[in-house]
mmCIF file of C-alpha atoms in Angstrom:
data_model
loop_
_atom_site.group_PDB
_atom_site.id
_atom_site.type_symbol
_atom_site.label_atom_id
_atom_site.label_comp_id
_atom_site.label_asym_id
_atom_site.label_seq_id
_atom_site.Cartn_x
_atom_site.Cartn_y
_atom_site.Cartn_z
ATOM 1 C CA UNK A 1 -30.392 -1.655 -5.371
ATOM 2 C CA UNK A 2 -31.357 0.734 -8.151
ATOM 3 C CA UNK A 3 -29.565 -0.212 -11.377
ATOM 4 C CA UNK A 4 -31.479 2.276 -13.545
ATOM 5 C CA UNK A 5 -28.429 4.532 -13.948
ATOM 6 C CA UNK A 6 -26.269 1.745 -15.455
ATOM 7 C CA UNK A 7 -25.700 2.579 -19.156
ATOM 8 C CA UNK A 8 -27.399 0.255 -21.648
ATOM 9 C CA UNK A 9 -24.046 -0.212 -23.393
ATOM 10 C CA UNK A 10 -22.579 -1.861 -20.278
ATOM 11 C CA UNK A 11 -21.563 -5.441 -21.069
ATOM 12 C CA UNK A 12 -21.294 -6.550 -17.431
ATOM 13 C CA UNK A 13 -23.809 -9.345 -16.782
ATOM 14 C CA UNK A 14 -26.846 -8.049 -14.909
ATOM 15 C CA UNK A 15 -26.236 -10.418 -11.998
ATOM 16 C CA UNK A 16 -22.757 -8.915 -11.460
ATOM 17 C CA UNK A 17 -23.839 -5.262 -11.601
ATOM 18 C CA UNK A 18 -24.830 -4.953 -7.909
ATOM 19 C CA UNK A 19 -21.424 -6.339 -6.912
ATOM 20 C CA UNK A 20 -19.634 -3.800 -9.106
ATOM 21 C CA UNK A 21 -21.772 -0.979 -7.718
ATOM 22 C CA UNK A 22 -20.841 -2.081 -4.204
ATOM 23 C CA UNK A 23 -17.155 -1.938 -5.185
ATOM 24 C CA UNK A 24 -17.581 1.640 -6.422
ATOM 25 C CA UNK A 25 -19.516 2.563 -3.281
ATOM 26 C CA UNK A 26 -16.649 1.179 -1.171
ATOM 27 C CA UNK A 27 -14.118 3.143 -3.244
ATOM 28 C CA UNK A 28 -16.154 6.312 -2.760
ATOM 29 C CA UNK A 29 -15.566 6.134 1.005
ATOM 30 C CA UNK A 30 -12.051 7.419 0.183
ATOM 31 C CA UNK A 31 -13.459 10.333 -1.832
ATOM 32 C CA UNK A 32 -12.037 13.757 -0.992
ATOM 33 C CA UNK A 33 -13.520 15.859 -3.816
ATOM 34 C CA UNK A 34 -15.554 15.581 -7.017
ATOM 35 C CA UNK A 35 -14.964 17.950 -9.916
ATOM 36 C CA UNK A 36 -16.454 18.209 -13.394
ATOM 37 C CA UNK A 37 -13.801 20.007 -15.484
ATOM 38 C CA UNK A 38 -15.714 19.302 -18.711
ATOM 39 C CA UNK A 39 -19.193 17.963 -19.532
ATOM 40 C CA UNK A 40 -17.678 14.636 -20.572
ATOM 41 C CA UNK A 41 -15.088 14.343 -17.789
ATOM 42 C CA UNK A 42 -15.496 13.708 -14.084
ATOM 43 C CA UNK A 43 -12.555 13.965 -11.680
ATOM 44 C CA UNK A 44 -12.578 11.998 -8.450
ATOM 45 C CA UNK A 45 -10.002 13.043 -5.875
ATOM 46 C CA UNK A 46 -9.372 10.078 -3.607
ATOM 47 C CA UNK A 47 -7.136 9.221 -0.706
ATOM 48 C CA UNK A 48 -3.874 7.983 -2.260
ATOM 49 C CA UNK A 49 -4.016 4.778 -0.202
ATOM 50 C CA UNK A 50 -6.705 3.344 -2.513
ATOM 51 C CA UNK A 51 -4.663 3.634 -5.717
ATOM 52 C CA UNK A 52 -4.290 -0.125 -6.315
ATOM 53 C CA UNK A 53 -8.004 -0.693 -5.694
ATOM 54 C CA UNK A 54 -8.971 2.195 -7.992
ATOM 55 C CA UNK A 55 -6.683 1.013 -10.800
ATOM 56 C CA UNK A 56 -7.975 -2.560 -10.573
ATOM 57 C CA UNK A 57 -11.598 -1.420 -10.564
ATOM 58 C CA UNK A 58 -10.982 0.952 -13.499
ATOM 59 C CA UNK A 59 -9.341 -1.828 -15.528
ATOM 60 C CA UNK A 60 -12.278 -4.161 -14.940
ATOM 61 C CA UNK A 61 -14.805 -1.403 -15.646
ATOM 62 C CA UNK A 62 -13.129 -0.632 -18.973
ATOM 63 C CA UNK A 63 -13.616 -4.281 -19.983
ATOM 64 C CA UNK A 64 -17.410 -4.048 -19.717
ATOM 65 C CA UNK A 65 -17.909 -0.328 -20.423
ATOM 66 C CA UNK A 66 -15.339 0.431 -23.095
ATOM 67 C CA UNK A 67 -16.717 3.953 -23.553
ATOM 68 C CA UNK A 68 -15.142 4.971 -20.211
ATOM 69 C CA UNK A 69 -11.542 6.188 -20.180
ATOM 70 C CA UNK A 70 -9.722 6.362 -16.854
ATOM 71 C CA UNK A 71 -6.622 8.510 -16.277
ATOM 72 C CA UNK A 72 -4.697 8.544 -13.008
ATOM 73 C CA UNK A 73 -2.501 11.210 -11.433
ATOM 74 C CA UNK A 74 -0.976 10.926 -7.994
ATOM 75 C CA UNK A 75 0.500 13.502 -5.695
ATOM 76 C CA UNK A 76 -0.774 14.092 -2.171
ATOM 77 C CA UNK A 77 -4.063 12.539 -3.310
ATOM 78 C CA UNK A 78 -5.079 10.284 -6.180
ATOM 79 C CA UNK A 79 -6.943 11.997 -9.024
ATOM 80 C CA UNK A 80 -8.965 9.766 -11.313
ATOM 81 C CA UNK A 81 -10.354 11.404 -14.440
ATOM 82 C CA UNK A 82 -13.228 9.441 -15.946
ATOM 83 C CA UNK A 83 -14.011 10.482 -19.512
ATOM 84 C CA UNK A 84 -16.558 9.499 -22.113
ATOM 85 C CA UNK A 85 -16.515 10.275 -25.842
ATOM 86 C CA UNK A 86 -19.655 12.472 -25.896
ATOM 87 C CA UNK A 87 -22.243 13.924 -23.544
ATOM 88 C CA UNK A 88 -24.875 11.534 -24.882
ATOM 89 C CA UNK A 89 -22.978 8.361 -24.026
ATOM 90 C CA UNK A 90 -23.460 8.257 -20.284
ATOM 91 C CA UNK A 91 -21.801 11.385 -18.910
ATOM 92 C CA UNK A 92 -23.813 11.281 -15.717
ATOM 93 C CA UNK A 93 -23.468 7.592 -14.902
ATOM 94 C CA UNK A 94 -20.741 7.876 -12.277
ATOM 95 C CA UNK A 95 -21.529 11.170 -10.562
ATOM 96 C CA UNK A 96 -24.858 10.048 -9.032
ATOM 97 C CA UNK A 97 -23.013 7.210 -7.290
ATOM 98 C CA UNK A 98 -20.236 9.446 -5.975
ATOM 99 C CA UNK A 99 -21.576 11.001 -2.790
ATOM 100 C CA UNK A 100 -20.387 14.422 -1.683
ATOM 101 C CA UNK A 101 -17.006 14.086 0.017
ATOM 102 C CA UNK A 102 -17.136 13.770 3.782
ATOM 103 C CA UNK A 103 -14.620 14.978 6.299
ATOM 104 C CA UNK A 104 -12.743 11.781 6.981
ATOM 105 C CA UNK A 105 -9.535 10.521 8.453
ATOM 106 C CA UNK A 106 -7.004 10.593 5.587
ATOM 107 C CA UNK A 107 -5.962 6.951 6.008
ATOM 108 C CA UNK A 108 -8.919 5.062 7.426
ATOM 109 C CA UNK A 109 -11.766 6.991 5.823
ATOM 110 C CA UNK A 110 -13.471 7.056 9.230
ATOM 111 C CA UNK A 111 -15.967 9.933 9.399
ATOM 112 C CA UNK A 112 -16.499 9.966 13.160
#
């Protein structure tokens, strides 16, 4: 697993980083859209059914990467805005992990 994109400022122990990446990869299976409204803000539009998982993961990520700010908004889908203080502090760390959204069943995430 390539950990080269993990910001140097991340305080998560190296041994735990692959596990955290796997959690994000699992969350991204519920991805419906990715937007970049500003250079320092990424918006993930997720299936609303993963809200508890997304909030838990965001809370734990903030503990080790305090430069990330997560904001949640829920309607038909769950929008998660991930912000950083400046473009030089890791603005592209999440977007390479977030694959393009796939056509998927709205509840199961199945792409068949």
